Every structure is written in structure tokens, then in C-alpha cells.
Amino acid sequence: MACAPSEDSLDCEDAPTFTKDIQPEIVATTCIQCHSTERFAEGRRGAPADLNFNRYELIAPHRVAFLSAITSGRMPPPDLDPPIETTKAQREMAEAWGQCDFPE
């Protein structure tokens, strides 16, 4: 007896990719304001100097932590001034990206 896919299963053929979806819709609008190779010292607003998301190869080693931080709401930090927030749609997109093994 074969198992039918559940209604919650994700079709990874049309999964979000870093280049097409995650970078322009999440990273460019939120993360890059602090996590960028082009930001230094106070301009990073507390982001570690070695944690940058400009390109896939920079985010790839941190993708599981990135996903957890975005989907849990830990990032962007809630105490930033001015505040930066992700939308429910962005968090769902990040979740789908992770469920499909973080395609580039």
C-alpha cells in the first residue's frame, strides 16, 4: 500500500530558492541592514562581523540557524530602533525553503 502525500506536504519542485525568493524578499529587506559585508562597526547594529548574508555561499553554513531565527521571530531582533520585522508570508517562505533543503 503506497502512502499518499499529506495535504501539508510541500512540492519542492516549486520551492523558494535563495536567489529567486529568500534574498530579494527577506534578506534584502531585513537581514542585509545588519548582516552585510558592506557594513562595519556600529553600522552592523550588533551583528557579528563574520555573519553575512550577501550571497548564498555566505549564508549556506548558517542556513539552519538562519531559518530558526527567522521562523521563531528572534530575528530581526525586536529591540532594533527603528524596528525591522518579517511578515508571516516571509516566515512561511523561509520555512518552505528549509523544508526543501535550502535550494540556491
GROMACS .gro file of C-alpha atoms in nm:
model
  104
    1MET     CA    1   0.000   0.000   0.000
    2ALA     CA    2   0.153   0.331  -0.106
    3CYS     CA    3   0.129   0.636   0.111
    4ALA     CA    4  -0.037   0.937  -0.040
    5PRO     CA    5   0.122   1.273   0.030
    6SER     CA    6  -0.043   1.464   0.309
    7GLU     CA    7  -0.211   1.796   0.245
    8ASP     CA    8   0.073   1.957   0.441
    9SER     CA    9   0.347   1.812   0.219
   10LEU     CA   10   0.538   2.062   0.010
   11ASP     CA   11   0.607   2.030  -0.362
   12CYS     CA   12   0.977   2.111  -0.371
   13GLU     CA   13   0.975   2.145  -0.748
   14ASP     CA   14   0.837   2.496  -0.697
   15ALA     CA   15   1.020   2.562  -0.369
   16PRO     CA   16   1.156   2.903  -0.284
   17THR     CA   17   1.523   2.945  -0.372
   18PHE     CA   18   1.776   3.176  -0.213
   19THR     CA   19   1.840   3.367  -0.535
   20LYS     CA   20   1.482   3.399  -0.658
   21ASP     CA   21   1.294   3.437  -0.329
   22ILE     CA   22   1.484   3.443   0.000
   23GLN     CA   23   1.748   3.700  -0.095
   24PRO     CA   24   1.516   3.961  -0.252
   25GLU     CA   25   1.214   3.905  -0.027
   26ILE     CA   26   1.375   3.851   0.315
   27VAL     CA   27   1.749   3.913   0.317
   28ALA     CA   28   1.745   4.233   0.110
   29THR     CA   29   1.453   4.382   0.300
   30THR     CA   30   1.556   4.290   0.654
   31CYS     CA   31   1.879   4.099   0.722
   32ILE     CA   32   2.119   4.288   0.499
   33GLN     CA   33   2.063   4.603   0.702
   34CYS     CA   34   2.299   4.448   0.959
   35HIS     CA   35   2.439   4.123   0.812
   36SER     CA   36   2.633   4.261   0.517
   37THR     CA   37   2.998   4.257   0.415
   38GLU     CA   38   2.946   4.625   0.334
   39ARG     CA   39   2.854   4.722   0.692
   40PHE     CA   40   3.110   4.786   0.965
   41ALA     CA   41   3.117   4.856   1.339
   42GLU     CA   42   2.806   5.047   1.453
   43GLY     CA   43   2.652   5.005   1.107
   44ARG     CA   44   2.609   4.634   1.182
   45ARG     CA   45   2.384   4.712   1.480
   46GLY     CA   46   2.538   4.432   1.685
   47ALA     CA   47   2.556   4.167   1.411
   48PRO     CA   48   2.872   3.953   1.435
   49ALA     CA   49   3.135   4.063   1.181
   50ASP     CA   50   3.159   3.716   1.028
   51LEU     CA   51   2.784   3.657   0.987
   52ASN     CA   52   2.692   3.800   0.646
   53PHE     CA   53   2.409   3.711   0.410
   54ASN     CA   54   2.500   3.898   0.089
   55ARG     CA   55   2.539   3.576  -0.112
   56TYR     CA   56   2.429   3.215  -0.087
   57GLU     CA   57   2.780   3.090  -0.009
   58LEU     CA   58   2.791   3.324   0.292
   59ILE     CA   59   2.454   3.217   0.431
   60ALA     CA   60   2.488   2.844   0.346
   61PRO     CA   61   2.693   2.748   0.655
   62HIS     CA   62   2.435   2.925   0.874
   63ARG     CA   63   2.115   2.833   0.691
   64VAL     CA   64   1.964   2.615   0.966
   65ALA     CA   65   2.030   2.883   1.229
   66PHE     CA   66   1.900   3.149   0.986
   67LEU     CA   67   1.580   2.952   0.934
   68SER     CA   68   1.530   2.903   1.307
   69ALA     CA   69   1.594   3.270   1.381
   70ILE     CA   70   1.353   3.393   1.112
   71THR     CA   71   1.069   3.148   1.174
   72SER     CA   72   1.086   3.186   1.553
   73GLY     CA   73   1.082   3.566   1.535
   74ARG     CA   74   1.421   3.601   1.710
   75MET     CA   75   1.546   3.782   1.402
   76PRO     CA   76   1.530   4.057   1.321
   77PRO     CA   77   1.578   4.147   1.688
   78PRO     CA   78   1.260   4.302   1.827
   79ASP     CA   79   1.451   4.582   2.001
   80LEU     CA   80   1.601   4.745   1.689
   81ASP     CA   81   1.542   5.116   1.651
   82PRO     CA   82   1.385   5.169   1.405
   83PRO     CA   83   1.225   4.825   1.415
   84ILE     CA   84   1.263   4.577   1.131
   85GLU     CA   85   1.007   4.298   1.109
   86THR     CA   86   0.940   3.997   0.892
   87THR     CA   87   0.590   3.921   0.774
   88LYS     CA   88   0.404   3.595   0.820
   89ALA     CA   89   0.445   3.534   0.445
   90GLN     CA   90   0.823   3.583   0.472
   91ARG     CA   91   0.845   3.342   0.765
   92GLU     CA   92   0.639   3.084   0.576
   93MET     CA   93   0.862   3.128   0.270
   94ALA     CA   94   1.171   3.067   0.484
   95GLU     CA   95   1.009   2.755   0.631
   96ALA     CA   96   0.934   2.619   0.282
   97TRP     CA   97   1.293   2.694   0.175
   98GLY     CA   98   1.423   2.488   0.466
   99GLN     CA   99   1.176   2.203   0.412
  100CYS     CA  100   1.309   2.170   0.057
  101ASP     CA  101   1.675   2.158   0.167
  102PHE     CA  102   1.763   2.524   0.112
  103PRO     CA  103   1.796   2.541  -0.269
  104GLU     CA  104   2.029   2.806  -0.405
   0.00000   0.00000   0.00000
